Amino acid sequence: MVNHTSGSLAAAAAAAAAMTNDSLFDTALPPLPSYSLEPTGDVFPWISDFWLSLLLPVAVYWAMSLFFHAVDVLDLFPQYRLHTPDEILKRNHASRYEVARDVVIQQVIQVVTGAALAITEPAEMKGKSEYDVAVWATRLRLAQRAVPGLLSALGLNATVLSKSLSVSHPLLAAALAGGYYPVSVTAQSAAPGFAPWELAVAKLIYHVLVPGLQFFIAVFILDTWQYFLHRLMHMNRWLYTTFHSRHHRLYVPYAYGALYNHPLEGFLLDTLGAGIAFKVTGMTVRQGTCFFAFSTIKTVDDHCGYSFPWDPLQLITSNNAAYHDIHHQTWGIKTNFSQPFFTFWDGLLNTKYKGSRSNRVAEKKREAKSK
């Protein structure tokens, strides 16, 4: 009877000690929250996200083009022109009507292709963001398990470091110990939770870094697709004569001539390239809408015919109106194939124009004054 009681007391003490240890440093991962999904809804009540994704790129194309057309007609910034108005009239081999007509044809193809892509996308749902953030927080917690080993490889003792910091910096101490955070087991919550910094970093990854990475990968895919196909159009005589030469009827580019192409080339070069980038990166329809619209804005700006020192799109990368204008000249047509964002491939494959990229109109004025 006595021995049995002593044994029971010993067992109870051991259980209490185990509970105390668990309450101090629980090795279990925090549980993932439950979630329920519901339709996301549309950004604007007066247009569905589906139609917004199709029409916004068209709208921004013509809005920007009309802006630059007004600048042209009113001659607002002649000091930043890459070419004179007289050059536009005399050197271009396509009328304004022909350019506008072919752009509209390409945009019809673009809308039809965009509709096919959007239809294949699953319905967008909301209600899972907290769960997804917790998944990233769990990955951060698991990554911390490797910290003691890394410190050991550097000749440092993680246990000693953790103990020395446990009072002054308990969260840092827990991270150095391998992600074993002190928790308090109470009647309300016996499960471990995430540290505040883990949730903050997880939210940053989920809401900012992942979408940003998707966007830049999409940019890289589009730039790569357009560089090699564009270069092929120049290197193959039949492809150039049959398709790409139409775009080069504009020796002096202007904004709404950005999508002036043979319909098949326009589909392959612009529409299909952007669609592949959208699909490969796993963007949502809303992300895709932003990507397509921004790509359109960049393309129009690259053909605007002005080298503005205060245009952010012309300052972000060296692939701008002045850079692409060189490609439209007879003396630069075999160079500067990159579009619409970066000049990476031109630099890597030695197809970047090596001469001056300065404002040729300003140069002519300075030369005339010096004579």
Short mmCIF file of C-alpha atoms in Angstrom, two decimals:
data_model
loop_
_atom_site.label_atom_id
_atom_site.label_comp_id
_atom_site.label_asym_id
_atom_site.label_seq_id
_atom_site.Cartn_x
_atom_site.Cartn_y
_atom_site.Cartn_z
CA MET A 1 0.00 0.00 0.00
CA VAL A 2 2.76 2.42 0.96
CA ASN A 3 4.97 1.35 -1.95
CA HIS A 4 2.07 1.80 -4.37
CA THR A 5 1.41 5.30 -3.01
CA SER A 6 5.08 6.22 -3.29
CA GLY A 7 5.12 4.97 -6.87
CA SER A 8 2.06 6.99 -7.71
CA LEU A 9 3.59 10.12 -6.21
CA ALA A 10 6.80 9.55 -8.18
CA ALA A 11 4.85 9.12 -11.41
CA ALA A 12 2.86 12.28 -10.72
CA ALA A 13 6.06 14.21 -10.04
CA ALA A 14 7.58 12.97 -13.29
CA ALA A 15 4.47 13.98 -15.23
CA ALA A 16 4.52 17.41 -13.61
CA ALA A 17 8.20 17.82 -14.47
CA ALA A 18 7.49 16.82 -18.07
CA MET A 19 4.66 19.34 -18.27
CA THR A 20 6.94 22.02 -16.81
CA ASN A 21 9.62 21.28 -19.38
CA ASP A 22 7.06 21.38 -22.20
CA SER A 23 5.73 24.68 -20.95
CA LEU A 24 9.20 26.18 -21.05
CA PHE A 25 10.49 24.91 -24.39
CA ASP A 26 7.84 23.16 -26.47
CA THR A 27 9.40 21.31 -29.37
CA ALA A 28 6.11 20.91 -31.26
CA LEU A 29 5.37 23.12 -34.24
CA PRO A 30 2.53 25.62 -33.84
CA PRO A 31 -0.68 24.33 -35.42
CA LEU A 32 -1.88 25.82 -38.70
CA PRO A 33 -5.13 27.78 -38.48
CA SER A 34 -8.28 26.50 -40.09
CA TYR A 35 -9.82 28.44 -42.96
CA SER A 36 -12.91 28.64 -45.14
CA LEU A 37 -12.94 29.92 -48.70
CA GLU A 38 -15.33 32.32 -50.39
CA PRO A 39 -15.27 34.10 -53.76
CA THR A 40 -12.91 37.07 -53.85
CA GLY A 41 -15.27 39.40 -55.66
CA ASP A 42 -14.30 42.09 -58.16
CA VAL A 43 -12.01 45.07 -57.60
CA PHE A 44 -14.61 47.47 -59.00
CA PRO A 45 -18.40 47.03 -58.77
CA TRP A 46 -18.96 48.31 -62.32
CA ILE A 47 -16.65 45.84 -64.13
CA SER A 48 -15.65 42.23 -63.48
CA ASP A 49 -12.02 41.29 -62.94
CA PHE A 50 -12.30 39.18 -66.09
CA TRP A 51 -13.14 42.14 -68.32
CA LEU A 52 -10.77 44.42 -66.43
CA SER A 53 -7.87 42.08 -67.25
CA LEU A 54 -8.80 42.24 -70.95
CA LEU A 55 -9.60 45.92 -71.35
CA LEU A 56 -7.15 47.68 -69.01
CA PRO A 57 -4.07 47.05 -71.23
CA VAL A 58 -6.01 48.42 -74.22
CA ALA A 59 -7.18 51.44 -72.25
CA VAL A 60 -3.73 52.36 -70.93
CA TYR A 61 -2.26 51.89 -74.41
CA TRP A 62 -4.53 54.49 -75.97
CA ALA A 63 -4.51 56.81 -72.96
CA MET A 64 -0.70 57.02 -73.01
CA SER A 65 -0.59 57.18 -76.79
CA LEU A 66 -3.06 60.07 -76.90
CA PHE A 67 -1.05 61.88 -74.23
CA PHE A 68 2.15 61.62 -76.27
CA HIS A 69 0.22 62.46 -79.45
CA ALA A 70 -0.98 65.66 -77.78
CA VAL A 71 2.60 66.47 -76.76
CA ASP A 72 3.59 65.93 -80.41
CA VAL A 73 0.84 68.04 -81.93
CA LEU A 74 1.18 70.88 -79.44
CA ASP A 75 5.00 70.68 -79.61
CA LEU A 76 5.22 70.94 -75.83
CA PHE A 77 8.74 69.62 -75.22
CA PRO A 78 10.72 70.08 -78.43
CA GLN A 79 14.02 70.02 -76.52
CA TYR A 80 13.46 66.37 -75.62
CA ARG A 81 12.47 65.12 -79.08
CA LEU A 82 14.56 62.34 -80.58
CA HIS A 83 13.44 63.41 -84.07
CA THR A 84 11.86 66.48 -85.62
CA PRO A 85 8.19 66.48 -86.78
CA ASP A 86 9.48 66.83 -90.34
CA GLU A 87 11.36 63.52 -89.97
CA ILE A 88 8.16 61.76 -88.86
CA LEU A 89 6.37 62.92 -92.00
CA LYS A 90 9.18 62.23 -94.49
CA ARG A 91 10.95 59.12 -93.19
CA ASN A 92 8.08 56.88 -92.10
CA HIS A 93 6.62 54.53 -94.70
CA ALA A 94 3.25 53.87 -93.04
CA SER A 95 0.39 56.30 -92.66
CA ARG A 96 -1.13 57.11 -89.28
CA TYR A 97 -4.31 55.31 -90.38
CA GLU A 98 -2.41 52.12 -91.32
CA VAL A 99 -0.64 52.14 -87.97
CA ALA A 100 -3.84 52.63 -85.95
CA ARG A 101 -5.64 49.94 -87.98
CA ASP A 102 -2.96 47.31 -87.42
CA VAL A 103 -2.73 48.16 -83.72
CA VAL A 104 -6.49 47.63 -83.32
CA ILE A 105 -6.21 44.25 -85.12
CA GLN A 106 -3.45 43.17 -82.76
CA GLN A 107 -5.45 44.30 -79.73
CA VAL A 108 -8.44 42.25 -80.86
CA ILE A 109 -6.16 39.20 -81.03
CA GLN A 110 -4.75 40.17 -77.63
CA VAL A 111 -8.21 40.36 -76.04
CA VAL A 112 -9.27 36.99 -77.48
CA THR A 113 -6.06 35.33 -76.27
CA GLY A 114 -6.38 36.98 -72.87
CA ALA A 115 -9.94 35.70 -72.55
CA ALA A 116 -8.77 32.16 -73.29
CA LEU A 117 -6.08 32.45 -70.61
CA ALA A 118 -8.46 33.92 -68.03
CA ILE A 119 -11.10 31.24 -68.63
CA THR A 120 -8.56 28.52 -67.85
CA GLU A 121 -7.76 30.10 -64.48
CA PRO A 122 -9.56 28.72 -61.40
CA ALA A 123 -12.04 30.99 -59.66
CA GLU A 124 -10.20 33.28 -57.25
CA MET A 125 -11.07 32.71 -53.60
CA LYS A 126 -10.21 34.47 -50.35
CA GLY A 127 -10.02 33.38 -46.72
CA LYS A 128 -6.77 31.42 -46.82
CA SER A 129 -4.21 34.19 -46.31
CA GLU A 130 -3.76 33.58 -42.56
CA TYR A 131 -3.19 29.89 -43.26
CA ASP A 132 -0.64 30.66 -45.99
CA VAL A 133 1.18 33.11 -43.72
CA ALA A 134 1.30 30.42 -41.02
CA VAL A 135 2.79 27.99 -43.55
CA TRP A 136 5.62 30.46 -44.21
CA ALA A 137 6.06 30.98 -40.46
CA THR A 138 6.34 27.19 -40.07
CA ARG A 139 9.04 27.13 -42.75
CA LEU A 140 10.91 29.83 -40.85
CA ARG A 141 10.61 27.80 -37.64
CA LEU A 142 11.97 24.69 -39.36
CA ALA A 143 14.81 26.70 -40.93
CA GLN A 144 15.89 27.71 -37.44
CA ARG A 145 16.52 24.06 -36.61
CA ALA A 146 19.68 24.34 -38.71
CA VAL A 147 21.08 27.33 -36.77
CA PRO A 148 22.87 25.32 -34.01
CA GLY A 149 24.63 23.20 -36.62
CA LEU A 150 25.71 26.27 -38.61
CA LEU A 151 27.03 27.93 -35.46
CA SER A 152 28.86 24.75 -34.54
CA ALA A 153 30.52 24.72 -37.97
CA LEU A 154 31.77 28.21 -37.18
CA GLY A 155 33.17 27.04 -33.85
CA LEU A 156 30.39 28.56 -31.73
CA ASN A 157 28.32 26.83 -29.06
CA ALA A 158 24.62 27.55 -29.69
CA THR A 159 23.58 26.35 -26.23
CA VAL A 160 25.99 28.70 -24.43
CA LEU A 161 25.02 31.64 -26.65
CA SER A 162 21.33 30.95 -26.13
CA LYS A 163 21.66 30.79 -22.34
CA SER A 164 23.66 34.01 -22.20
CA LEU A 165 20.96 35.85 -24.14
CA SER A 166 17.92 34.17 -22.58
CA VAL A 167 17.20 37.01 -20.15
CA SER A 168 18.08 40.08 -22.20
CA HIS A 169 16.96 38.82 -25.64
CA PRO A 170 14.73 35.74 -25.19
CA LEU A 171 13.49 35.61 -28.81
CA LEU A 172 17.03 35.77 -30.19
CA ALA A 173 18.10 33.13 -27.68
CA ALA A 174 15.30 30.84 -28.83
CA ALA A 175 16.23 31.32 -32.49
CA LEU A 176 19.88 30.51 -31.78
CA ALA A 177 18.79 27.40 -29.88
CA GLY A 178 17.10 26.08 -32.99
CA GLY A 179 13.70 27.74 -32.84
CA TYR A 180 12.63 26.34 -29.47
CA TYR A 181 10.60 29.16 -27.99
CA PRO A 182 9.37 29.35 -24.40
CA VAL A 183 5.61 28.91 -24.19
CA SER A 184 3.17 29.02 -21.36
CA VAL A 185 0.75 26.12 -21.07
CA THR A 186 -2.55 27.49 -19.75
CA ALA A 187 -6.09 26.32 -19.58
CA GLN A 188 -6.93 28.57 -22.53
CA SER A 189 -4.07 27.55 -24.84
CA ALA A 190 -1.84 24.53 -24.48
CA ALA A 191 -0.52 24.76 -28.05
CA PRO A 192 2.73 26.51 -28.99
CA GLY A 193 2.51 29.68 -31.06
CA PHE A 194 4.67 31.65 -33.46
CA ALA A 195 6.99 34.40 -32.30
CA PRO A 196 5.92 37.92 -33.38
CA TRP A 197 8.94 38.28 -35.63
CA GLU A 198 8.16 34.99 -37.38
CA LEU A 199 4.66 36.17 -38.24
CA ALA A 200 5.94 39.59 -39.36
CA VAL A 201 8.56 38.06 -41.67
CA ALA A 202 6.07 35.48 -42.94
CA LYS A 203 3.61 38.25 -43.85
CA LEU A 204 6.38 40.16 -45.63
CA ILE A 205 7.30 37.05 -47.63
CA TYR A 206 3.71 36.17 -48.51
CA HIS A 207 2.35 39.64 -49.31
CA VAL A 208 5.45 41.35 -50.77
CA LEU A 209 8.41 39.12 -51.61
CA VAL A 210 6.55 36.29 -53.36
CA PRO A 211 4.43 38.60 -55.60
CA GLY A 212 7.54 40.69 -56.29
CA LEU A 213 9.50 37.58 -57.27
CA GLN A 214 6.65 36.45 -59.54
CA PHE A 215 6.68 39.84 -61.26
CA PHE A 216 10.44 39.91 -61.84
CA ILE A 217 10.49 36.32 -63.10
CA ALA A 218 7.67 37.24 -65.49
CA VAL A 219 9.71 40.26 -66.65
CA PHE A 220 12.74 38.02 -67.24
CA ILE A 221 10.66 35.49 -69.18
CA LEU A 222 9.09 38.20 -71.36
CA ASP A 223 12.43 39.91 -71.99
CA THR A 224 14.05 36.58 -72.89
CA TRP A 225 11.19 35.54 -75.17
CA GLN A 226 11.13 38.87 -76.99
CA TYR A 227 14.90 39.20 -77.33
CA PHE A 228 15.48 35.85 -79.03
CA LEU A 229 12.37 35.96 -81.21
CA HIS A 230 13.02 39.59 -82.13
CA ARG A 231 16.63 38.82 -82.98
CA LEU A 232 15.55 35.82 -85.07
CA MET A 233 13.18 38.09 -87.00
CA HIS A 234 16.19 40.19 -87.99
CA MET A 235 18.65 37.40 -88.69
CA ASN A 236 16.31 35.34 -90.89
CA ARG A 237 15.71 37.21 -94.15
CA TRP A 238 12.36 35.53 -94.86
CA LEU A 239 11.00 36.25 -91.37
CA TYR A 240 12.13 39.85 -91.58
CA THR A 241 10.72 40.46 -95.06
CA THR A 242 7.46 38.63 -94.43
CA PHE A 243 6.69 39.80 -90.91
CA HIS A 244 9.01 42.12 -89.00
CA SER A 245 9.74 44.63 -91.76
CA ARG A 246 6.24 46.04 -91.23
CA HIS A 247 7.20 47.36 -87.79
CA HIS A 248 10.32 48.95 -89.27
CA ARG A 249 8.31 51.06 -91.67
CA LEU A 250 8.39 53.44 -88.74
CA TYR A 251 11.95 54.75 -88.88
CA VAL A 252 10.80 57.45 -86.48
CA PRO A 253 8.74 55.66 -83.78
CA TYR A 254 5.84 57.34 -82.03
CA ALA A 255 3.70 56.19 -79.12
CA TYR A 256 0.71 54.50 -80.73
CA GLY A 257 2.99 52.78 -83.22
CA ALA A 258 4.36 50.59 -80.41
CA LEU A 259 2.13 47.65 -81.41
CA TYR A 260 2.27 48.31 -85.14
CA ASN A 261 3.19 44.80 -86.31
CA HIS A 262 2.15 42.05 -88.65
CA PRO A 263 -0.73 40.31 -86.78
CA LEU A 264 1.10 36.99 -86.55
CA GLU A 265 4.28 38.63 -85.28
CA GLY A 266 2.28 40.68 -82.79
CA PHE A 267 0.67 37.53 -81.45
CA LEU A 268 3.95 35.62 -81.17
CA LEU A 269 6.15 38.43 -79.89
CA ASP A 270 3.91 40.36 -77.50
CA THR A 271 0.71 38.46 -76.69
CA LEU A 272 2.09 34.92 -76.47
CA GLY A 273 5.25 36.00 -74.65
CA ALA A 274 3.28 37.83 -71.94
CA GLY A 275 0.83 34.92 -71.67
CA ILE A 276 3.64 32.41 -71.11
CA ALA A 277 5.17 34.64 -68.43
CA PHE A 278 1.77 34.89 -66.72
CA LYS A 279 1.19 31.14 -66.72
CA VAL A 280 4.70 30.04 -65.73
CA THR A 281 4.85 32.35 -62.71
CA GLY A 282 1.43 31.27 -61.38
CA MET A 283 0.09 34.80 -61.11
CA THR A 284 -3.51 35.45 -60.16
CA VAL A 285 -5.75 37.20 -62.69
CA ARG A 286 -5.31 40.45 -60.75
CA GLN A 287 -1.54 40.12 -60.77
CA GLY A 288 -1.68 39.33 -64.46
CA THR A 289 -3.78 42.42 -65.09
CA CYS A 290 -1.14 44.61 -63.44
CA PHE A 291 1.67 42.83 -65.33
CA PHE A 292 -0.04 43.17 -68.73
CA ALA A 293 -0.92 46.82 -68.11
CA PHE A 294 2.58 47.71 -66.93
CA SER A 295 4.18 45.91 -69.88
CA THR A 296 1.90 47.88 -72.21
CA ILE A 297 2.82 51.18 -70.56
CA LYS A 298 6.54 50.35 -70.86
CA THR A 299 6.19 49.40 -74.54
CA VAL A 300 4.38 52.64 -75.38
CA ASP A 301 6.95 54.68 -73.46
CA ASP A 302 9.78 52.94 -75.34
CA HIS A 303 8.27 54.14 -78.64
CA CYS A 304 7.18 57.63 -77.55
CA GLY A 305 9.95 59.47 -79.40
CA TYR A 306 10.99 61.56 -76.41
CA SER A 307 13.96 61.31 -74.07
CA PHE A 308 12.56 62.82 -70.90
CA PRO A 309 15.03 63.21 -68.01
CA TRP A 310 12.16 63.04 -65.49
CA ASP A 311 10.29 60.02 -66.88
CA PRO A 312 10.62 57.24 -64.23
CA LEU A 313 10.16 54.52 -66.83
CA GLN A 314 13.14 55.88 -68.76
CA LEU A 315 15.26 56.18 -65.64
CA ILE A 316 14.63 52.73 -64.11
CA THR A 317 16.39 50.85 -66.89
CA SER A 318 18.59 51.80 -69.82
CA ASN A 319 16.04 50.19 -72.14
CA ASN A 320 14.07 53.33 -72.96
CA ALA A 321 12.89 55.44 -75.88
CA ALA A 322 16.41 56.60 -76.78
CA TYR A 323 17.74 53.03 -76.60
CA HIS A 324 14.98 51.52 -78.74
CA ASP A 325 15.04 54.42 -81.20
CA ILE A 326 18.56 53.37 -82.19
CA HIS A 327 17.15 49.99 -83.28
CA HIS A 328 14.73 51.74 -85.64
CA GLN A 329 17.53 53.56 -87.48
CA THR A 330 19.32 52.05 -90.47
CA TRP A 331 22.65 52.40 -88.65
CA GLY A 332 21.44 50.58 -85.53
CA ILE A 333 18.96 48.04 -86.86
CA LYS A 334 21.21 45.05 -86.09
CA THR A 335 21.62 46.08 -82.46
CA ASN A 336 19.48 46.79 -79.36
CA PHE A 337 17.09 43.87 -79.75
CA SER A 338 16.09 43.86 -76.07
CA GLN A 339 12.56 44.90 -75.14
CA PRO A 340 10.56 45.94 -73.26
CA PHE A 341 12.26 46.09 -69.84
CA PHE A 342 15.99 45.41 -69.49
CA THR A 343 19.06 45.28 -71.76
CA PHE A 344 20.53 42.16 -70.12
CA TRP A 345 20.58 39.98 -73.23
CA ASP A 346 22.01 42.70 -75.48
CA GLY A 347 24.87 43.17 -73.05
CA LEU A 348 25.51 39.46 -72.55
CA LEU A 349 25.40 38.55 -76.25
CA ASN A 350 27.22 41.67 -77.48
CA THR A 351 24.33 43.14 -79.51
CA LYS A 352 24.22 46.47 -77.66
CA TYR A 353 24.91 49.54 -79.79
CA LYS A 354 28.31 50.96 -78.88
CA GLY A 355 27.96 54.48 -80.28
CA SER A 356 26.45 57.63 -78.76
CA ARG A 357 22.92 57.45 -77.35
CA SER A 358 22.61 61.19 -76.75
CA ASN A 359 19.76 63.35 -78.04
CA ARG A 360 20.49 63.68 -81.76
CA VAL A 361 18.21 66.70 -82.20
CA ALA A 362 20.01 68.59 -79.44
CA GLU A 363 23.34 67.60 -80.99
CA LYS A 364 22.32 69.03 -84.36
CA LYS A 365 21.23 72.29 -82.73
CA ARG A 366 24.54 72.59 -80.90
CA GLU A 367 26.47 71.87 -84.11
CA ALA A 368 24.44 74.50 -86.00
CA LYS A 369 25.11 77.11 -83.31
CA SER A 370 28.83 76.38 -83.28
CA LYS A 371 29.17 77.01 -87.03
#
